[in-house]
Short mmCIF file of C-alpha atoms and ligand atoms in Angstrom, two decimals:
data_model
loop_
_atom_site.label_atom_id
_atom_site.label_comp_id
_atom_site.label_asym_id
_atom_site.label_seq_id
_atom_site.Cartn_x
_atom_site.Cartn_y
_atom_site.Cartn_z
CA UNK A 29 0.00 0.00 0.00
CA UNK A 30 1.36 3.41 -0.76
CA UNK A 31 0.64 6.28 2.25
CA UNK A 32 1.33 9.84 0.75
CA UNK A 33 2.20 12.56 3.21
CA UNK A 34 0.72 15.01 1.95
CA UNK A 35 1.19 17.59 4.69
CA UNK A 36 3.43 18.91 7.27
CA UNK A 37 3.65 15.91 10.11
CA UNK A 38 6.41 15.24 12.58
CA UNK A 39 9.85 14.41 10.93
CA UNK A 40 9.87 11.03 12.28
CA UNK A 41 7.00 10.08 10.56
CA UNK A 42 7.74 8.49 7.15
CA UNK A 43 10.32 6.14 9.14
CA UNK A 44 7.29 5.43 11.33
CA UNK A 45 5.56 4.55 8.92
CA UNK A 46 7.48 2.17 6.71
CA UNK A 47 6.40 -0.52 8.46
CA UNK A 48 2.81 -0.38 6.95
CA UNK A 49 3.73 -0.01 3.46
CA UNK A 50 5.54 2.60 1.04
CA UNK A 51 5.76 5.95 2.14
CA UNK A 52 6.12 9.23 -0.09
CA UNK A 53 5.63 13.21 -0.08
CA UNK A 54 5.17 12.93 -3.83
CA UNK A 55 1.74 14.87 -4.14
CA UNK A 56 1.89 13.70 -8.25
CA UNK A 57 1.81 9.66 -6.78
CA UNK A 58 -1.86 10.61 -5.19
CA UNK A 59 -3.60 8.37 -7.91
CA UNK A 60 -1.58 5.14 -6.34
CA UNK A 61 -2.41 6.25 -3.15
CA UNK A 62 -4.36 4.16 -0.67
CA UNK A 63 -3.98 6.28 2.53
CA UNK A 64 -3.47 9.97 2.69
CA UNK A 65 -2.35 12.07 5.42
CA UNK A 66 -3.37 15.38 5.38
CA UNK A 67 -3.49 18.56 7.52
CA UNK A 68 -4.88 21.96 6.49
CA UNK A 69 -2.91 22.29 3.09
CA UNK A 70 -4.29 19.16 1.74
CA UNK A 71 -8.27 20.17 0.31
CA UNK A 72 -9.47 16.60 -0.86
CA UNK A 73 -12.74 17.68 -2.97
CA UNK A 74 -14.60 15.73 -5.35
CA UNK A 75 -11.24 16.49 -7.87
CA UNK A 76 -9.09 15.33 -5.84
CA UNK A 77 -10.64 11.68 -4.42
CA UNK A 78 -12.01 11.55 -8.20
CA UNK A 79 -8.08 11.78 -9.05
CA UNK A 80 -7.18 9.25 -6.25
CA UNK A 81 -9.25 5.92 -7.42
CA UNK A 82 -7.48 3.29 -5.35
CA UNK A 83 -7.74 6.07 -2.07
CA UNK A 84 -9.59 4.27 0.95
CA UNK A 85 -8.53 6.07 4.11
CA UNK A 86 -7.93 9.81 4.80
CA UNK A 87 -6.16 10.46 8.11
CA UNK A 88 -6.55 14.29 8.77
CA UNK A 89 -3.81 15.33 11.32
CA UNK A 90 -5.83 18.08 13.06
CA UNK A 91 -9.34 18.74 14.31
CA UNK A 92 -11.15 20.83 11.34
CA UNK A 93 -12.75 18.45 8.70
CA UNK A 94 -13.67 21.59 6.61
CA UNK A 95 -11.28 20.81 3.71
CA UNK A 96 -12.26 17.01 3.40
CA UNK A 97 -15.62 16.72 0.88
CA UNK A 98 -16.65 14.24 3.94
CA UNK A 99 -19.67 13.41 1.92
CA UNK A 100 -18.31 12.56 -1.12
CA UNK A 101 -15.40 10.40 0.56
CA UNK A 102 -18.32 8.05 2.38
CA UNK A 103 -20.08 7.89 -1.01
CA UNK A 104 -16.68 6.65 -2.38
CA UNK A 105 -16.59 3.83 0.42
CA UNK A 106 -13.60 6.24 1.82
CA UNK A 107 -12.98 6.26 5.54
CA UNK A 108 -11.88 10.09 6.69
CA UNK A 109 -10.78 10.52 10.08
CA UNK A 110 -9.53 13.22 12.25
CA UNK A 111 -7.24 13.23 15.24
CA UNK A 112 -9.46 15.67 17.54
CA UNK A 113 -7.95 15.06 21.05
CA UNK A 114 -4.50 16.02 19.56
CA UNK A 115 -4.55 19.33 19.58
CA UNK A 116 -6.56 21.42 21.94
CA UNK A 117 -4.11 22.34 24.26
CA UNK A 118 -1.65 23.48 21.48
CA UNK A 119 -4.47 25.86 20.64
CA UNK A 120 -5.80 26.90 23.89
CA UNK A 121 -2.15 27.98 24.39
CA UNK A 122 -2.36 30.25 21.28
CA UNK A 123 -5.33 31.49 22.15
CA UNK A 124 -4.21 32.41 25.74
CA UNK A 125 -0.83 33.85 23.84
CA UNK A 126 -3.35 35.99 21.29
CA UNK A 127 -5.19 37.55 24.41
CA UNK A 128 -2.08 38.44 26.19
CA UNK A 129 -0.20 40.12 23.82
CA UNK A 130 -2.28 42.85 22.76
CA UNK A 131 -2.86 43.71 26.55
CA UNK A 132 0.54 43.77 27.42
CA UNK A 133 2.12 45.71 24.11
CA UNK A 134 4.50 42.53 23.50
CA UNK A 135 4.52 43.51 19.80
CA UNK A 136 4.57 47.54 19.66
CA UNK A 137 7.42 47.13 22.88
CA UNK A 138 9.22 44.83 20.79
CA UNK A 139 9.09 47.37 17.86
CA UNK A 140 9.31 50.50 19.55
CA UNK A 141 12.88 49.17 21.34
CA UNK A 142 14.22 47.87 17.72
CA UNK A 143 13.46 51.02 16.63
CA UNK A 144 15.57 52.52 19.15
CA UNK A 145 11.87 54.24 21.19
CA UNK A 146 11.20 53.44 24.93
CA UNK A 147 7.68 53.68 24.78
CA UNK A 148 7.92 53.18 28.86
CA UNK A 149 5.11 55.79 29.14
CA UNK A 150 2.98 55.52 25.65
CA UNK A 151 2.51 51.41 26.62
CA UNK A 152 -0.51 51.12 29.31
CA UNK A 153 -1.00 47.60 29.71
CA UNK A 154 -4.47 45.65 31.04
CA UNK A 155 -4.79 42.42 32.76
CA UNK A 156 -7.01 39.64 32.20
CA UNK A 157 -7.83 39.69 35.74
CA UNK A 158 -11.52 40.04 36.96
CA UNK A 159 -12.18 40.61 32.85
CA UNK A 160 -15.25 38.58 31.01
CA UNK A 161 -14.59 36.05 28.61
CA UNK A 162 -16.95 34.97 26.53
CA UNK A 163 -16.13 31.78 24.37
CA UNK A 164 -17.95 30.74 21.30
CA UNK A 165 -17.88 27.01 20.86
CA UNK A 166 -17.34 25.47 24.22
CA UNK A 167 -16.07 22.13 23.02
CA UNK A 168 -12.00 20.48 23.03
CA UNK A 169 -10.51 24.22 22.72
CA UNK A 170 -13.11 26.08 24.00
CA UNK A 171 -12.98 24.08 27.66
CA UNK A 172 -9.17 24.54 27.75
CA UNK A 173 -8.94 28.11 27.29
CA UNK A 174 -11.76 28.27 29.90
CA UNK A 175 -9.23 26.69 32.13
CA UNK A 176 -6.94 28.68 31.51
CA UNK A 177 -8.89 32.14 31.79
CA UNK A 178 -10.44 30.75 35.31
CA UNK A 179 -6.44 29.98 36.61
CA UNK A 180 -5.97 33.99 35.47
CA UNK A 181 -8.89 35.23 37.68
CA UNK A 182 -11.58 36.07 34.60
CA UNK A 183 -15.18 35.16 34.30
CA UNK A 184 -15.88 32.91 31.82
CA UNK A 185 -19.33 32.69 29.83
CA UNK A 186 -19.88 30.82 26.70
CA UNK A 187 -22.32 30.28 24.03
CA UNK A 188 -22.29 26.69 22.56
CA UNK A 189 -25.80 25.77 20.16
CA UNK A 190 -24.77 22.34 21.47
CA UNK A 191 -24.07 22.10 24.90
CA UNK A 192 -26.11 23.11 27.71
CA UNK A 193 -24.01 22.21 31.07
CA UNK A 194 -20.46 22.73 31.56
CA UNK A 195 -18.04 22.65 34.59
CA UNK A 196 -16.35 26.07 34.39
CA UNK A 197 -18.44 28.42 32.01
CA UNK A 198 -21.60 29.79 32.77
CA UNK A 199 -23.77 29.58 29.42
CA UNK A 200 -25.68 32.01 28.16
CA UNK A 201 -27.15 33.06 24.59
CA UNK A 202 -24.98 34.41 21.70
CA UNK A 203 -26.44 37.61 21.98
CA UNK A 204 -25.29 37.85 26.21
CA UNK A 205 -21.92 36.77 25.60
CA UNK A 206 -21.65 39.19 22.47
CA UNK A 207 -22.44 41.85 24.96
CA UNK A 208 -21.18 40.91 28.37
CA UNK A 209 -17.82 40.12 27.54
CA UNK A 210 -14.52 42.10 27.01
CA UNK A 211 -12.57 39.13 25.66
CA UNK A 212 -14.16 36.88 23.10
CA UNK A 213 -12.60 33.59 21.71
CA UNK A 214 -13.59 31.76 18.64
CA UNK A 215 -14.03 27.66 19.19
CA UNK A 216 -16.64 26.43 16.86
CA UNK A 217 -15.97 24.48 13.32
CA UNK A 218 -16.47 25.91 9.96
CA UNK A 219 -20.18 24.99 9.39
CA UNK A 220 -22.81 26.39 7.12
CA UNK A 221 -24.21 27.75 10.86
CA UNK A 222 -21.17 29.29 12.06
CA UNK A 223 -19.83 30.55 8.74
CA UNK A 224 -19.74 34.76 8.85
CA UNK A 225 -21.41 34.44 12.55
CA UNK A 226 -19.61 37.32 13.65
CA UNK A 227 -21.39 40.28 11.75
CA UNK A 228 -21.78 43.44 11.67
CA UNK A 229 -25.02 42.90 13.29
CA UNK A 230 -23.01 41.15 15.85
CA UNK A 231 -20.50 43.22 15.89
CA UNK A 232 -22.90 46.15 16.85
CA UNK A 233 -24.02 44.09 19.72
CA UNK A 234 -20.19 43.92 21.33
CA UNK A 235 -18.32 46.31 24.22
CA UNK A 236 -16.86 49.12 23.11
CA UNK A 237 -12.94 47.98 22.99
CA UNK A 238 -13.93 44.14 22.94
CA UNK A 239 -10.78 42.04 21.76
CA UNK A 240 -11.39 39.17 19.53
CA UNK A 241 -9.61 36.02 19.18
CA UNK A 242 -9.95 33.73 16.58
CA UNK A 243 -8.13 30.21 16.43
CA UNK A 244 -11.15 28.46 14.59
CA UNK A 245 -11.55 29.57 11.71
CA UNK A 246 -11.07 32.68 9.66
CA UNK A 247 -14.60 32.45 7.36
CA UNK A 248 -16.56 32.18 10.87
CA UNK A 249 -16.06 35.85 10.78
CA UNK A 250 -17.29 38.34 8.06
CA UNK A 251 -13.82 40.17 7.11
CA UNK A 252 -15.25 43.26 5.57
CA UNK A 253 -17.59 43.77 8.97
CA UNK A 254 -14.44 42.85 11.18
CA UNK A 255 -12.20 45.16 8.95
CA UNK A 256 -14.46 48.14 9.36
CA UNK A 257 -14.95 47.65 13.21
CA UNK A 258 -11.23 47.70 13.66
CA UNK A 259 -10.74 50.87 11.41
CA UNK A 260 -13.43 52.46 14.05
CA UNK A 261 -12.03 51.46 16.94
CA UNK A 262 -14.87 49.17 18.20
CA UNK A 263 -12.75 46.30 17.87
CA UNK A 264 -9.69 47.11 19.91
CA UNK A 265 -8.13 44.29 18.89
CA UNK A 266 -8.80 40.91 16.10
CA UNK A 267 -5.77 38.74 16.82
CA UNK A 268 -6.37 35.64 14.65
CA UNK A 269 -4.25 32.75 13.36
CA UNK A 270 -7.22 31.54 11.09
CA UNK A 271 -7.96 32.96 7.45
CA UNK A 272 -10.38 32.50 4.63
CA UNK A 273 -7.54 30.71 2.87
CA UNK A 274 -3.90 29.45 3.78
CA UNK A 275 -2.62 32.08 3.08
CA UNK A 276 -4.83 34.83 3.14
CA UNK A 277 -5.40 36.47 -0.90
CA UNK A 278 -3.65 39.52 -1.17
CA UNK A 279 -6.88 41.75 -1.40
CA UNK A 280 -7.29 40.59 1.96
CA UNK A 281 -8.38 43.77 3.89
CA UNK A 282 -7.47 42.21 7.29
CA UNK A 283 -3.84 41.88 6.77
CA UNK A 284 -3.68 45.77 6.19
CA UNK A 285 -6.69 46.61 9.04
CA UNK A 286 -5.19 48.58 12.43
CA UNK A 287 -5.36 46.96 15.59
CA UNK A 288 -4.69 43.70 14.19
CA UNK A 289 -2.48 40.60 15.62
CA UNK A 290 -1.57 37.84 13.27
CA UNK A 291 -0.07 34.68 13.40
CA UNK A 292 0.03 32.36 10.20
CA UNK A 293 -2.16 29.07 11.36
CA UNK A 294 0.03 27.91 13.48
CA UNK A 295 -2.36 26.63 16.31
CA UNK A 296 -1.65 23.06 16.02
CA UNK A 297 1.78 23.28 14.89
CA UNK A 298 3.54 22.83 18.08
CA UNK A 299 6.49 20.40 18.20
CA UNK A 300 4.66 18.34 21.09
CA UNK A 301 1.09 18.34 19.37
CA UNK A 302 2.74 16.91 16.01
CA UNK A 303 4.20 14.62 18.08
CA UNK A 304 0.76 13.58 19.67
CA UNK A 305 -0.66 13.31 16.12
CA UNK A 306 2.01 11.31 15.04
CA UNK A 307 1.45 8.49 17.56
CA UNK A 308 -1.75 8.69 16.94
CA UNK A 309 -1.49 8.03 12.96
CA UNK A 310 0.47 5.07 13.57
CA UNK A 311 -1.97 3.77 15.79
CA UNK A 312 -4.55 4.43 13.47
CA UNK A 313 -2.39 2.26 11.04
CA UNK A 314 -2.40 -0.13 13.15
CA UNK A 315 -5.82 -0.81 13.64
CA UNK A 316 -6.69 -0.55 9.80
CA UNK A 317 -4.06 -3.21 8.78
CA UNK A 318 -5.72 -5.30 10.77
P1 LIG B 408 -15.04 20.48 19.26
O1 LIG B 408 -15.90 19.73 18.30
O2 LIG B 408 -14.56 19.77 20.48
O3 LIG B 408 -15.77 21.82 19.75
C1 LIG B 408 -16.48 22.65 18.87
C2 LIG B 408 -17.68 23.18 19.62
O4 LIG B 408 -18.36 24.09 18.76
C3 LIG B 408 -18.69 22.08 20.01
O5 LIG B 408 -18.94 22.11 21.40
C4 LIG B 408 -19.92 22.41 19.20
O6 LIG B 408 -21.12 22.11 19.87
C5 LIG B 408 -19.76 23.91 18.99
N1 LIG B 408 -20.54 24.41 17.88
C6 LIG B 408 -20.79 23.81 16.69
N2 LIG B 408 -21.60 24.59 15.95
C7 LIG B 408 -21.88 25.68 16.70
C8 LIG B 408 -22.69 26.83 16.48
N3 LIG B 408 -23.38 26.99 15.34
N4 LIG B 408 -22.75 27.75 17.44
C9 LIG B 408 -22.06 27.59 18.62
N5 LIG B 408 -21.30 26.51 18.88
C10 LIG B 408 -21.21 25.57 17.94
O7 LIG B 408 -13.82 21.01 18.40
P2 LIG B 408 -12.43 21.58 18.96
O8 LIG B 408 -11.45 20.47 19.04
O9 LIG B 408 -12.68 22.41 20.16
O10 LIG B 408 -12.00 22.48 17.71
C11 LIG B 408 -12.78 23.62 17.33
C12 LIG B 408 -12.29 24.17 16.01
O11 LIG B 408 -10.99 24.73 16.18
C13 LIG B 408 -12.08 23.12 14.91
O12 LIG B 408 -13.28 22.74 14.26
C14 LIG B 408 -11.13 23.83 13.98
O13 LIG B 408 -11.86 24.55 13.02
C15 LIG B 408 -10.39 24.79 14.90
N6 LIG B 408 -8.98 24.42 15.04
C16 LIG B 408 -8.04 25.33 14.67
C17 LIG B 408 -6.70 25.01 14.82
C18 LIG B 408 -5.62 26.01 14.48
O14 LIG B 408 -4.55 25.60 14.05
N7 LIG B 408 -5.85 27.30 14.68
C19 LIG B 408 -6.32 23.75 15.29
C20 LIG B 408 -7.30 22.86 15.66
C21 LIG B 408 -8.64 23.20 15.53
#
């Protein structure tokens, strides 16, 4: 059987792997390819399974299924997977890392002192402490950063469509965490529900100064109404690692928007999490060979 890597996974992998057949990172072998291992890159549409006839399993290292044509695979007879426990700490870490640094100037004192400026006095820093954070998605991630945000002293409320207890957030409608919190942290998938959920009719309904992080995904909000919020001030902040493509296209008016803290999808992409999703592709392995 011939596994293509078809995405960035732990170094150690392909050795790993030998065991359970050939192994390449030759993206033109995908129509000999029985397994595929994909992360975010990787979009296996209609084209591409229709290009990949002897394909059977798709392993996507990750959580998001949104580039996998999930339907069309099981129509195929192909099995698609994720590796969902993975990652969420590796994220929830990022997302606790995207709330901090805008608070704290890490960025603009990083700047000003390459630049030669002690911006000692300009930099007036906040703390997370006694602050409201409202999560969207209160799943994997979601209950993580909670963790997190209780350990720093905030309030945490959520909104999840589909969960109606959990052990640290108080849960309340979208509409009450829109408005009641100053911190608010994307954790839902990509889904026809959740895609441009954060409006400008949501928007409108958000603190003055609110600070947005996103580490789910970048279509969940509406660029043009986030871009515009920033540009008024509203927004005091959109630090996301998530885009409406990897990368974003260059008429992306995000990238050029004030107040704005990027990093380039690198939520899972910790040297322990690809690890984690390593071990758990060979396991995977395992169990299919047999
Ligand atoms: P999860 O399935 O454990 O949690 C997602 C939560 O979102 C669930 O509780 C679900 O009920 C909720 N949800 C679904 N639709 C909703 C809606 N319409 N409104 C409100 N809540 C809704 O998933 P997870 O492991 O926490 O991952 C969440 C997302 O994070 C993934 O789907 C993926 O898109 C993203 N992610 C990003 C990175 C990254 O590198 N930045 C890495 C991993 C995952």
């Amino acid at each position: 059987m011939l596994i293509l890597i078809s995405d960035a996974f732990d170094a150690s992998l392909p050795e790993r792997l030998k065991d359970f057949g050939e192994v390449t990172d030759d993206k033109s072998r995908v129509a000999e390819a029985e397994v595929v291992l994909i992360r975010s890159k990787t979009k296996c549409t209609r084209e591409y399974i229709d290009a990949a006839p002897k394909l059977k399993y798709i392993i996507r290292g990750g959580v998001g299924l949104d580039n996998v044509d999930q339907v069309y695979a099981k129509e195929k007879g192909i099995r698609v997977e994720n590796t969902a426990d993975a990652s969420s700490v590796a994220v929830a870490e990022l997302a606790m890392a995207l709330m901090l640094a805008p608070i704290n100037h890490v960025v603009a004192g990083h700047n000003g002192m390459a630049g030669g400026k002690w911006l000692k006095k300009e930099l007036k820093r906040t703390e997370l402490y006694k602050k409201t954070l409202g999560l969207i998605g209160i799943g994997r991630i979601g209950t993580e950063v909670a963790k997190r945000c209780q350990a720093f002293g905030m309030k945490v409320i959520a909104f999840d469509a589909y969960v109606d207890k959990h052990e640290i957030a108080e849960l309340k409608s979208l509409d009450e965490v829109l408005a009641q919190s100053d911190f608010i942290s994307l954790h839902t998938p990509l889904t026809d529900e959740t895609r441009s959920m954060i409006n400008a009719d949501r928007l409108a309904l958000t603190k003055e100064g609110v600070i947005f992080v996103n580490t789910a995904r970048g279509l969940v909000v509406d660029e043009a109404a986030m871009t515009k919020a920033l540009e008024s001030g509203h927004v005091a902040c959109y630090a996301t690692d998530v885009w409406s493509s990897d990368p974003p296209p260059a008429d992306c008016p995000l990238t050029s928007a004030p107040r704005m803290l990027m990093t380039p999808h690198i939520g899972a992409s910790s040297k322990e999490n690809l690890g984690r999703i390593g071990d758990i592709v060979v396991d995977k392995l395992q169990g299919y060979q047999k």
